Amino acid sequence: MARTLKIDLFTDVVCPWCLVGSARLDAALANVPDDVDVVVENHPFYLDPTVPPEGVDVGEMLKQKYGRDPKEMWERVESEAAKAGITLDLSKQPRMFNTAKAHTITRLSKPNGNQHELANAIAEAYFLDHRQINDDNILADIAAEFGWDRGDALDAMNDANELATTEQLATSASQQGIRGVPFFVFGEKYALSGAQPDEVFAQALEKTISEI
């Protein structure tokens, strides 16, 4: 009989460490035993809830916040991304966008069973293809690749009630003590914060699966 492993994943699609952490999780999941069914549920988290719809210049924001050249910070995450097989150049995506609509379409993809894949695709479109994911049409194009009717996707991401639900969930995550992402919860028991090394993901999975 198959066992089920639930993983709750809190990320933001404009978070470069989330891109790395998700890749490392996926690499670890490739080695899960065949008798284990893995269910990954994505939850909304806002890296910066104050970002306006038109976005902000990431480099300028980091300079003002930390008082140093953002390239130093970018080099670290780019180096870790390379170890995960991702060619990342953060200088090519100058703007950080509000992600309410991206989170909403991801959240509403739960019945489709491909939330995690859709979230990864939006993050890759943003970081690797340098697409403007605050654009409704771009998000709808991506959603259509994961089973959405394009018109339904446009309606869903602009639904005031659905956006309010996303906002409430993102706020709730912060209130529960999640201060940074990526944040992983394995089997509703064990939590990991950050883009941990591959062996840490492997250990977390092994321990959780042994207790199912």
Short mmCIF file of C-alpha atoms in Angstrom, two decimals:
data_model
loop_
_atom_site.label_atom_id
_atom_site.label_comp_id
_atom_site.label_asym_id
_atom_site.label_seq_id
_atom_site.Cartn_x
_atom_site.Cartn_y
_atom_site.Cartn_z
CA MET A 1 0.00 0.00 0.00
CA ALA A 2 1.30 3.44 -0.95
CA ARG A 3 2.20 5.88 1.78
CA THR A 4 1.55 9.60 1.43
CA LEU A 5 4.08 12.26 2.27
CA LYS A 6 2.69 15.80 2.61
CA ILE A 7 5.07 18.71 2.20
CA ASP A 8 3.90 22.25 2.89
CA LEU A 9 6.00 24.79 1.05
CA PHE A 10 6.01 28.53 1.70
CA THR A 11 7.75 30.51 -1.05
CA ASP A 12 7.52 33.68 -3.07
CA VAL A 13 8.15 33.54 -6.81
CA VAL A 14 10.39 36.65 -6.68
CA CYS A 15 12.64 35.11 -4.01
CA PRO A 16 15.89 33.77 -5.55
CA TRP A 17 16.61 31.54 -2.55
CA CYS A 18 13.17 29.98 -3.08
CA LEU A 19 14.17 29.09 -6.64
CA VAL A 20 17.26 27.32 -5.29
CA GLY A 21 15.43 25.68 -2.38
CA SER A 22 12.68 24.36 -4.61
CA ALA A 23 15.24 22.88 -7.01
CA ARG A 24 16.99 21.14 -4.11
CA LEU A 25 13.70 19.79 -2.81
CA ASP A 26 12.83 18.42 -6.26
CA ALA A 27 16.24 16.77 -6.53
CA ALA A 28 15.70 15.08 -3.18
CA LEU A 29 12.17 14.00 -4.12
CA ALA A 30 13.54 12.20 -7.18
CA ASN A 31 15.03 9.64 -4.77
CA VAL A 32 11.88 9.00 -2.74
CA PRO A 33 10.85 5.29 -2.71
CA ASP A 34 8.26 4.24 -5.29
CA ASP A 35 5.72 3.32 -2.61
CA VAL A 36 5.56 6.91 -1.35
CA ASP A 37 3.12 9.37 -2.92
CA VAL A 38 4.35 12.93 -2.45
CA VAL A 39 1.91 15.81 -2.20
CA VAL A 40 3.47 19.28 -2.25
CA GLU A 41 1.14 22.11 -1.25
CA ASN A 42 2.30 25.64 -1.95
CA HIS A 43 1.31 28.45 0.41
CA PRO A 44 1.55 32.20 -0.23
CA PHE A 45 4.18 34.36 1.42
CA TYR A 46 5.09 37.90 0.48
CA LEU A 47 8.81 38.60 0.42
CA ASP A 48 7.87 42.27 0.57
CA PRO A 49 4.14 43.03 0.96
CA THR A 50 4.71 46.73 0.24
CA VAL A 51 5.83 46.28 -3.38
CA PRO A 52 3.45 48.19 -5.70
CA PRO A 53 1.91 46.60 -8.83
CA GLU A 54 4.49 48.24 -11.11
CA GLY A 55 7.32 46.79 -9.04
CA VAL A 56 10.50 48.26 -7.60
CA ASP A 57 14.13 48.37 -8.74
CA VAL A 58 15.75 45.54 -6.77
CA GLY A 59 19.28 46.91 -6.96
CA GLU A 60 18.27 50.34 -5.69
CA MET A 61 16.15 48.82 -2.94
CA LEU A 62 19.03 46.65 -1.71
CA LYS A 63 21.46 49.58 -1.83
CA GLN A 64 19.15 51.69 0.31
CA LYS A 65 18.46 48.85 2.74
CA TYR A 66 22.00 47.51 3.22
CA GLY A 67 24.19 50.36 2.00
CA ARG A 68 26.33 48.23 -0.29
CA ASP A 69 26.55 46.99 -3.84
CA PRO A 70 23.85 44.33 -4.39
CA LYS A 71 26.21 42.38 -6.64
CA GLU A 72 27.92 41.02 -3.52
CA MET A 73 24.61 39.56 -2.29
CA TRP A 74 23.68 38.36 -5.75
CA GLU A 75 26.96 36.48 -6.20
CA ARG A 76 26.24 34.28 -3.18
CA VAL A 77 22.83 33.14 -4.36
CA GLU A 78 24.05 32.81 -7.96
CA SER A 79 26.84 30.53 -6.72
CA GLU A 80 24.40 28.36 -4.78
CA ALA A 81 22.06 28.28 -7.77
CA ALA A 82 24.89 26.99 -9.95
CA LYS A 83 25.42 24.10 -7.50
CA ALA A 84 21.74 23.23 -8.02
CA GLY A 85 22.19 23.29 -11.80
CA ILE A 86 20.59 26.71 -12.31
CA THR A 87 22.29 29.41 -14.38
CA LEU A 88 21.15 32.55 -12.58
CA ASP A 89 22.08 36.15 -13.34
CA LEU A 90 20.08 38.41 -11.05
CA SER A 91 21.26 41.55 -12.82
CA LYS A 92 19.07 40.59 -15.80
CA GLN A 93 15.83 40.91 -13.82
CA PRO A 94 16.00 44.44 -12.43
CA ARG A 95 12.52 44.66 -10.93
CA MET A 96 10.72 42.92 -8.08
CA PHE A 97 6.97 42.71 -8.56
CA ASN A 98 3.92 42.34 -6.37
CA THR A 99 3.06 38.62 -6.39
CA ALA A 100 -0.56 38.59 -5.19
CA LYS A 101 -1.87 37.45 -8.59
CA ALA A 102 0.86 34.82 -9.02
CA HIS A 103 0.09 33.40 -5.58
CA THR A 104 -3.64 33.43 -6.26
CA ILE A 105 -3.41 31.46 -9.49
CA THR A 106 -1.00 29.04 -7.80
CA ARG A 107 -3.29 28.60 -4.80
CA LEU A 108 -6.29 27.95 -7.01
CA SER A 109 -4.35 25.29 -8.92
CA LYS A 110 -4.50 22.91 -5.94
CA PRO A 111 -7.38 20.86 -7.44
CA ASN A 112 -5.26 20.39 -10.58
CA GLY A 113 -2.53 18.72 -8.55
CA ASN A 114 0.23 20.82 -10.08
CA GLN A 115 0.61 23.80 -7.73
CA HIS A 116 4.30 23.15 -7.19
CA GLU A 117 5.05 22.83 -10.89
CA LEU A 118 3.14 26.02 -11.70
CA ALA A 119 4.90 27.99 -8.95
CA ASN A 120 8.25 26.75 -10.26
CA ALA A 121 7.29 27.77 -13.80
CA ILE A 122 6.37 31.30 -12.72
CA ALA A 123 9.61 31.65 -10.76
CA GLU A 124 11.64 30.38 -13.70
CA ALA A 125 9.82 32.75 -16.08
CA TYR A 126 10.76 35.61 -13.77
CA PHE A 127 14.36 34.72 -12.94
CA LEU A 128 15.55 32.76 -15.97
CA ASP A 129 13.48 34.18 -18.83
CA HIS A 130 13.30 37.69 -17.29
CA ARG A 131 9.56 37.96 -17.95
CA GLN A 132 7.38 40.60 -16.31
CA ILE A 133 5.19 38.46 -14.07
CA ASN A 134 3.10 41.42 -12.96
CA ASP A 135 1.56 41.28 -16.44
CA ASP A 136 -1.81 39.48 -16.42
CA ASN A 137 -1.28 38.10 -19.92
CA ILE A 138 2.07 36.57 -19.05
CA LEU A 139 0.63 34.88 -15.96
CA ALA A 140 -2.34 33.64 -17.98
CA ASP A 141 -0.02 32.22 -20.65
CA ILE A 142 1.89 30.29 -17.99
CA ALA A 143 -1.30 29.10 -16.29
CA ALA A 144 -2.62 27.84 -19.64
CA GLU A 145 0.39 25.53 -19.84
CA PHE A 146 -0.80 23.90 -16.60
CA GLY A 147 -4.41 23.14 -17.44
CA TRP A 148 -6.11 26.51 -17.01
CA ASP A 149 -8.46 28.03 -19.53
CA ARG A 150 -6.80 31.34 -20.26
CA GLY A 151 -9.94 33.39 -19.65
CA ASP A 152 -10.65 31.58 -16.39
CA ALA A 153 -7.09 32.28 -15.26
CA LEU A 154 -7.47 36.01 -15.99
CA ASP A 155 -10.75 36.09 -14.07
CA ALA A 156 -9.33 34.17 -11.10
CA MET A 157 -6.23 36.32 -10.66
CA ASN A 158 -8.35 39.49 -10.73
CA ASP A 159 -11.10 38.25 -8.41
CA ALA A 160 -11.18 40.60 -5.41
CA ASN A 161 -12.35 37.86 -3.02
CA GLU A 162 -9.65 35.44 -4.13
CA LEU A 163 -6.97 38.13 -3.84
CA ALA A 164 -8.23 38.93 -0.33
CA THR A 165 -7.98 35.25 0.62
CA THR A 166 -4.40 35.14 -0.67
CA GLU A 167 -3.58 38.27 1.35
CA GLN A 168 -5.08 36.73 4.48
CA LEU A 169 -3.10 33.51 4.06
CA ALA A 170 0.18 35.36 3.43
CA THR A 171 -0.40 37.50 6.52
CA SER A 172 -1.29 34.41 8.56
CA ALA A 173 1.98 32.73 7.56
CA SER A 174 3.92 35.68 8.96
CA GLN A 175 1.82 35.71 12.12
CA GLN A 176 2.56 32.01 12.64
CA GLY A 177 6.24 32.86 12.90
CA ILE A 178 7.46 32.28 9.36
CA ARG A 179 9.91 35.13 8.90
CA GLY A 180 11.64 34.07 5.72
CA VAL A 181 11.29 31.77 2.75
CA PRO A 182 11.68 29.16 1.47
CA PHE A 183 10.12 27.39 4.43
CA PHE A 184 9.31 23.68 4.31
CA VAL A 185 7.17 21.52 6.60
CA PHE A 186 7.55 17.76 6.16
CA GLY A 187 4.68 15.52 7.22
CA GLU A 188 3.27 18.30 9.42
CA LYS A 189 6.12 17.52 11.84
CA TYR A 190 9.50 18.80 10.75
CA ALA A 191 10.33 22.26 9.50
CA LEU A 192 13.26 23.48 7.43
CA SER A 193 14.01 27.12 6.71
CA GLY A 194 16.10 28.34 3.81
CA ALA A 195 17.76 26.71 0.80
CA GLN A 196 19.49 24.02 2.83
CA PRO A 197 22.21 21.74 1.40
CA ASP A 198 21.08 18.67 -0.52
CA GLU A 199 21.94 16.30 2.32
CA VAL A 200 19.67 18.19 4.73
CA PHE A 201 16.68 17.69 2.43
CA ALA A 202 17.58 14.02 2.03
CA GLN A 203 17.76 13.57 5.81
CA ALA A 204 14.47 15.35 6.38
CA LEU A 205 12.73 13.18 3.81
CA GLU A 206 14.26 9.97 5.14
CA LYS A 207 13.21 10.75 8.72
CA THR A 208 9.69 11.80 7.78
CA ILE A 209 9.10 8.81 5.52
CA SER A 210 10.37 6.42 8.20
CA GLU A 211 7.58 7.67 10.48
CA ILE A 212 4.71 7.41 8.00
#
